[in-house]
PDB file of C-alpha atoms in Angstrom:
ATOM      1  CA  MET A 123       0.022   0.002  -0.010  1.00 42.00           C
ATOM      2  CA  SER A 124       1.098   3.610  -0.737  1.00 47.00           C
ATOM      3  CA  GLY A 125       1.332   6.136   1.814  1.00 46.00           C
ATOM      4  CA  ALA A 126      -1.787   7.725   0.441  1.00 47.00           C
ATOM      5  CA  ASP A 127      -3.692   4.576   1.124  1.00 46.00           C
ATOM      6  CA  THR A 128      -2.738   4.311   4.719  1.00 47.00           C
ATOM      7  CA  ASP A 129      -3.192   8.024   5.397  1.00 49.00           C
ATOM      8  CA  LYS A 130      -6.737   8.239   3.906  1.00 55.00           C
ATOM      9  CA  GLY A 131      -8.086   4.749   4.171  1.00 58.00           C
ATOM     10  CA  ARG A 132      -9.192   2.680   1.243  1.00 60.00           C
ATOM     11  CA  PRO A 133     -10.933   4.144  -1.658  1.00 61.00           C
ATOM     12  CA  LEU A 134     -14.818   3.766  -1.935  1.00 62.00           C
ATOM     13  CA  TRP A 135     -15.757   3.240  -5.533  1.00 66.00           C
ATOM     14  CA  ALA A 136     -19.083   4.575  -6.823  1.00 67.00           C
ATOM     15  CA  PRO A 137     -18.828   4.068 -10.656  1.00 69.00           C
ATOM     16  CA  TRP A 138     -22.497   4.787 -11.104  1.00 65.00           C
ATOM     17  CA  ARG A 139     -21.954   8.406 -10.010  1.00 66.00           C
ATOM     18  CA  ILE A 140     -20.029   9.294 -13.188  1.00 70.00           C
ATOM     19  CA  GLU A 141     -23.268   9.095 -15.170  1.00 70.00           C
ATOM     20  CA  TYR A 142     -24.838  11.768 -12.832  1.00 62.00           C
ATOM     21  CA  ILE A 143     -21.800  13.885 -12.916  1.00 66.00           C
ATOM     22  CA  GLU A 144     -21.371  13.868 -16.814  1.00 68.00           C
ATOM     23  CA  ARG A 145     -25.029  14.333 -17.275  1.00 63.00           C
ATOM     24  CA  ALA A 146     -24.998  17.495 -15.042  1.00 59.00           C
ATOM     25  CA  ARG A 147     -22.394  19.195 -17.374  1.00 60.00           C
ATOM     26  CA  GLY A 148     -24.684  20.137 -20.211  1.00 59.00           C
ATOM     27  CA  PRO A 149     -28.197  20.906 -21.068  1.00 61.00           C
ATOM     28  CA  GLN A 150     -30.592  18.123 -20.102  1.00 71.00           C
ATOM     29  CA  ALA A 151     -34.097  17.150 -21.272  1.00 80.00           C
ATOM     30  CA  CYS A 152     -36.653  17.203 -18.512  1.00 85.00           C
ATOM     31  CA  ILE A 153     -36.612  13.739 -16.688  1.00 84.00           C
ATOM     32  CA  PHE A 154     -40.192  14.301 -15.716  1.00 88.00           C
ATOM     33  CA  CYS A 155     -41.641  14.872 -19.205  1.00 88.00           C
ATOM     34  CA  ASP A 156     -42.945  12.168 -21.236  1.00 73.00           C
ATOM     35  CA  ARG A 157     -41.060  11.660 -24.470  1.00 71.00           C
ATOM     36  CA  ASP A 158     -40.943   8.884 -27.033  1.00 73.00           C
ATOM     37  CA  ASP A 159     -37.307   7.892 -26.489  1.00 80.00           C
ATOM     38  CA  GLY A 160     -38.078   4.181 -26.790  1.00 86.00           C
ATOM     39  CA  ARG A 161     -37.552   3.481 -22.980  1.00 89.00           C
ATOM     40  CA  SER A 162     -40.024   1.451 -21.112  1.00 93.00           C
ATOM     41  CA  ASP A 163     -41.545   2.712 -17.800  1.00 93.00           C
ATOM     42  CA  ARG A 164     -39.339   0.186 -16.048  1.00 95.00           C
ATOM     43  CA  GLU A 165     -36.287   1.630 -17.844  1.00 93.00           C
ATOM     44  CA  ARG A 166     -37.416   5.030 -16.731  1.00 93.00           C
ATOM     45  CA  LEU A 167     -38.049   3.654 -13.132  1.00 95.00           C
ATOM     46  CA  ILE A 168     -41.713   4.542 -13.296  1.00 95.00           C
ATOM     47  CA  LEU A 169     -43.777   2.659 -10.504  1.00 97.00           C
ATOM     48  CA  HIS A 170     -47.252   4.174 -11.310  1.00 97.00           C
ATOM     49  CA  ARG A 171     -49.067   6.447 -13.733  1.00 96.00           C
ATOM     50  CA  GLY A 172     -52.158   8.187 -12.885  1.00 96.00           C
ATOM     51  CA  GLN A 173     -54.264  10.495 -14.938  1.00 97.00           C
ATOM     52  CA  HIS A 174     -52.473  13.841 -14.069  1.00 97.00           C
ATOM     53  CA  ALA A 175     -49.234  12.567 -12.292  1.00 97.00           C
ATOM     54  CA  PHE A 176     -46.945   9.687 -11.844  1.00 96.00           C
ATOM     55  CA  VAL A 177     -44.521   8.054  -9.306  1.00 97.00           C
ATOM     56  CA  LEU A 178     -40.925   7.039 -10.074  1.00 96.00           C
ATOM     57  CA  LEU A 179     -37.687   6.116  -8.412  1.00 96.00           C
ATOM     58  CA  ASN A 180     -34.990   8.595  -7.822  1.00 92.00           C
ATOM     59  CA  ARG A 181     -32.097   7.210 -10.039  1.00 88.00           C
ATOM     60  CA  TYR A 182     -29.645   8.792  -7.495  1.00 84.00           C
ATOM     61  CA  PRO A 183     -31.367   7.911  -4.207  1.00 87.00           C
ATOM     62  CA  TYR A 184     -30.679   9.025  -0.646  1.00 84.00           C
ATOM     63  CA  ALA A 185     -32.147   5.746   0.548  1.00 87.00           C
ATOM     64  CA  PRO A 186     -33.684   2.636  -0.771  1.00 89.00           C
ATOM     65  CA  GLY A 187     -37.146   3.403  -1.949  1.00 94.00           C
ATOM     66  CA  HIS A 188     -36.422   7.084  -2.562  1.00 94.00           C
ATOM     67  CA  LEU A 189     -39.572   7.985  -4.657  1.00 96.00           C
ATOM     68  CA  MET A 190     -40.668  11.142  -6.548  1.00 96.00           C
ATOM     69  CA  VAL A 191     -44.109  12.214  -7.433  1.00 97.00           C
ATOM     70  CA  ALA A 192     -44.480  14.544 -10.466  1.00 96.00           C
ATOM     71  CA  PRO A 193     -47.223  15.946 -12.463  1.00 96.00           C
ATOM     72  CA  TYR A 194     -47.121  15.333 -16.181  1.00 95.00           C
ATOM     73  CA  ALA A 195     -47.583  19.063 -16.777  1.00 94.00           C
ATOM     74  CA  HIS A 196     -44.260  20.809 -16.991  1.00 94.00           C
ATOM     75  CA  ALA A 197     -44.644  23.583 -14.442  1.00 93.00           C
ATOM     76  CA  GLY A 198     -42.212  25.125 -12.172  1.00 93.00           C
ATOM     77  CA  LYS A 199     -44.541  26.508  -9.617  1.00 94.00           C
ATOM     78  CA  LEU A 200     -47.253  25.030  -7.592  1.00 94.00           C
ATOM     79  CA  ASP A 201     -49.815  27.509  -8.476  1.00 95.00           C
ATOM     80  CA  ALA A 202     -49.404  26.616 -12.140  1.00 96.00           C
ATOM     81  CA  LEU A 203     -51.000  23.210 -11.628  1.00 97.00           C
ATOM     82  CA  ASP A 204     -54.700  22.954 -11.897  1.00 97.00           C
ATOM     83  CA  ALA A 205     -56.777  21.675  -8.925  1.00 98.00           C
ATOM     84  CA  ALA A 206     -57.171  18.143 -10.321  1.00 98.00           C
ATOM     85  CA  THR A 207     -53.391  17.798 -10.835  1.00 98.00           C
ATOM     86  CA  GLN A 208     -52.674  19.239  -7.179  1.00 97.00           C
ATOM     87  CA  GLY A 209     -55.180  16.776  -5.709  1.00 98.00           C
ATOM     88  CA  GLU A 210     -53.754  13.798  -7.526  1.00 98.00           C
ATOM     89  CA  VAL A 211     -50.143  14.707  -6.674  1.00 98.00           C
ATOM     90  CA  MET A 212     -51.067  14.815  -3.027  1.00 98.00           C
ATOM     91  CA  ALA A 213     -53.074  11.543  -3.292  1.00 98.00           C
ATOM     92  CA  LEU A 214     -49.905   9.948  -4.765  1.00 98.00           C
ATOM     93  CA  ILE A 215     -47.616  11.391  -2.038  1.00 98.00           C
ATOM     94  CA  VAL A 216     -49.993   9.852   0.535  1.00 98.00           C
ATOM     95  CA  ARG A 217     -50.209   6.476  -1.330  1.00 97.00           C
ATOM     96  CA  GLY A 218     -46.288   6.454  -1.822  1.00 97.00           C
ATOM     97  CA  ALA A 219     -45.771   7.119   1.998  1.00 98.00           C
ATOM     98  CA  ARG A 220     -48.182   4.224   2.817  1.00 97.00           C
ATOM     99  CA  ILE A 221     -46.529   1.881   0.417  1.00 97.00           C
ATOM    100  CA  LEU A 222     -42.967   2.657   1.746  1.00 97.00           C
ATOM    101  CA  GLU A 223     -44.029   2.339   5.334  1.00 97.00           C
ATOM    102  CA  ALA A 224     -45.585  -1.152   4.544  1.00 96.00           C
ATOM    103  CA  THR A 225     -42.850  -2.326   2.249  1.00 95.00           C
ATOM    104  CA  TYR A 226     -39.625  -0.951   4.123  1.00 94.00           C
ATOM    105  CA  HIS A 227     -41.045  -0.715   7.666  1.00 95.00           C
ATOM    106  CA  CYS A 228     -39.263   2.581   7.851  1.00 95.00           C
ATOM    107  CA  ASP A 229     -39.340   4.572  11.146  1.00 95.00           C
ATOM    108  CA  GLY A 230     -40.214   7.861   9.403  1.00 94.00           C
ATOM    109  CA  LEU A 231     -40.183   9.649   6.009  1.00 94.00           C
ATOM    110  CA  ASN A 232     -38.808  12.890   4.642  1.00 93.00           C
ATOM    111  CA  VAL A 233     -41.515  14.471   2.144  1.00 96.00           C
ATOM    112  CA  GLY A 234     -40.669  17.632   0.411  1.00 94.00           C
ATOM    113  CA  ALA A 235     -40.039  19.648  -2.646  1.00 92.00           C
ATOM    114  CA  ASN A 236     -37.271  21.929  -3.800  1.00 88.00           C
ATOM    115  CA  LEU A 237     -39.025  24.715  -5.584  1.00 89.00           C
ATOM    116  CA  GLY A 238     -36.461  26.662  -7.732  1.00 86.00           C
ATOM    117  CA  SER A 239     -32.955  26.164  -8.394  1.00 85.00           C
ATOM    118  CA  ALA A 240     -31.992  28.202  -5.425  1.00 84.00           C
ATOM    119  CA  ALA A 241     -33.710  25.806  -3.250  1.00 80.00           C
ATOM    120  CA  GLY A 242     -31.737  23.031  -4.731  1.00 79.00           C
ATOM    121  CA  ALA A 243     -34.016  21.842  -7.420  1.00 81.00           C
ATOM    122  CA  GLY A 244     -32.112  19.900  -9.996  1.00 79.00           C
ATOM    123  CA  PHE A 245     -35.101  20.334 -12.362  1.00 82.00           C
ATOM    124  CA  ALA A 246     -36.473  23.645 -11.327  1.00 84.00           C
ATOM    125  CA  ASP A 247     -38.835  23.943 -14.128  1.00 89.00           C
ATOM    126  CA  HIS A 248     -40.838  20.912 -13.323  1.00 92.00           C
ATOM    127  CA  VAL A 249     -42.392  20.706  -9.784  1.00 95.00           C
ATOM    128  CA  HIS A 250     -41.897  17.255  -8.120  1.00 95.00           C
ATOM    129  CA  PHE A 251     -41.826  15.945  -4.666  1.00 96.00           C
ATOM    130  CA  HIS A 252     -39.526  13.546  -2.854  1.00 96.00           C
ATOM    131  CA  LEU A 253     -40.447  10.783  -0.395  1.00 96.00           C
ATOM    132  CA  VAL A 254     -37.285   9.265   1.362  1.00 94.00           C
ATOM    133  CA  PRO A 255     -37.743   6.368   3.929  1.00 94.00           C
ATOM    134  CA  ARG A 256     -35.697   6.955   7.088  1.00 92.00           C
ATOM    135  CA  TRP A 257     -34.709   4.607   9.890  1.00 90.00           C
ATOM    136  CA  ARG A 258     -33.406   5.426  13.342  1.00 87.00           C
ATOM    137  CA  GLY A 259     -29.684   5.615  13.149  1.00 77.00           C
ATOM    138  CA  ASP A 260     -29.556   5.505   9.370  1.00 78.00           C
ATOM    139  CA  VAL A 261     -27.186   8.541   9.053  1.00 66.00           C
ATOM    140  CA  ASN A 262     -23.824   6.719   9.877  1.00 58.00           C
ATOM    141  CA  PHE A 263     -20.233   8.089   9.584  1.00 54.00           C
ATOM    142  CA  MET A 264     -20.173   7.759   5.962  1.00 57.00           C
ATOM    143  CA  THR A 265     -22.771  10.494   5.571  1.00 59.00           C
ATOM    144  CA  SER A 266     -21.925  12.720   8.430  1.00 51.00           C
ATOM    145  CA  VAL A 267     -18.013  12.658   8.121  1.00 53.00           C
ATOM    146  CA  GLY A 268     -17.328  11.337   4.735  1.00 58.00           C
ATOM    147  CA  GLU A 269     -20.107  13.120   2.777  1.00 60.00           C
ATOM    148  CA  ILE A 270     -20.825   9.744   1.087  1.00 66.00           C
ATOM    149  CA  ARG A 271     -24.105   7.998   0.780  1.00 66.00           C
ATOM    150  CA  VAL A 272     -24.268   4.243   1.071  1.00 69.00           C
ATOM    151  CA  ILE A 273     -27.289   2.766  -0.507  1.00 72.00           C
ATOM    152  CA  PRO A 274     -27.420  -0.844   0.836  1.00 70.00           C
ATOM    153  CA  SER A 275     -29.988  -1.939  -2.108  1.00 76.00           C
ATOM    154  CA  HIS A 276     -29.565  -1.820  -5.805  1.00 83.00           C
ATOM    155  CA  ILE A 277     -32.179   0.305  -7.549  1.00 84.00           C
ATOM    156  CA  GLU A 278     -33.342  -2.556  -9.705  1.00 88.00           C
ATOM    157  CA  ARG A 279     -34.151  -4.633  -6.427  1.00 88.00           C
ATOM    158  CA  THR A 280     -36.039  -1.497  -5.072  1.00 88.00           C
ATOM    159  CA  LEU A 281     -38.000  -1.298  -8.313  1.00 92.00           C
ATOM    160  CA  ASP A 282     -38.935  -5.038  -8.099  1.00 92.00           C
ATOM    161  CA  GLU A 283     -39.920  -4.611  -4.501  1.00 90.00           C
ATOM    162  CA  LEU A 284     -42.169  -1.625  -5.032  1.00 94.00           C
ATOM    163  CA  LEU A 285     -43.780  -2.316  -8.396  1.00 93.00           C
ATOM    164  CA  PRO A 286     -46.178  -4.919  -7.050  1.00 92.00           C
ATOM    165  CA  ALA A 287     -47.235  -2.678  -4.283  1.00 90.00           C
ATOM    166  CA  PHE A 288     -48.169   0.072  -6.567  1.00 91.00           C
ATOM    167  CA  ALA A 289     -49.870  -2.355  -9.007  1.00 89.00           C
ATOM    168  CA  GLY A 290     -51.742  -4.366  -6.376  1.00 83.00           C
ATOM    169  CA  GLU A 291     -52.543  -1.891  -3.538  1.00 63.00           C
ATOM    170  CA  ALA A 292     -56.281  -0.819  -3.853  1.00 46.00           C
ATOM    171  CA  LYS A 293     -56.457   2.868  -4.455  1.00 47.00           C
ATOM    172  CA  ARG A 294     -57.941   4.662  -1.531  1.00 42.00           C
TER     173      ARG A 294
END
């Protein structure tokens, strides 16, 4: 081992991050807008489609099960959405929370939206909400000291765990 290896520990490789880093460099198509790009809902990580809004997994999650709820309408402000869309978005947030709690037995959830780029929205022109399952003690030294997220489940596994719940759960 080199001196650098002993001084700083072993490297933690996250090769999937390069896709995110490279994508963030140039102009991007809105990930929430439907387009005929030949990809299936599964490839796009879409769990459920409603009449005005849909649910998908975050490709770069903070925790397993990190969902997003977005309207089909490309709008950057909440008040740009009609009442029917606002209602369905809220209903899908409630449904997503119920499914995450039942599937992952999480101790809590973070639910929120970053409205505008100054608030941290990666796609500021398309309103969307995040649902992030949380467990007591889930913020370990990797996150708090190393500024690294450790996701203990592959996103394909998460998709396979949540798809049946969205497909089979009775709409309430």
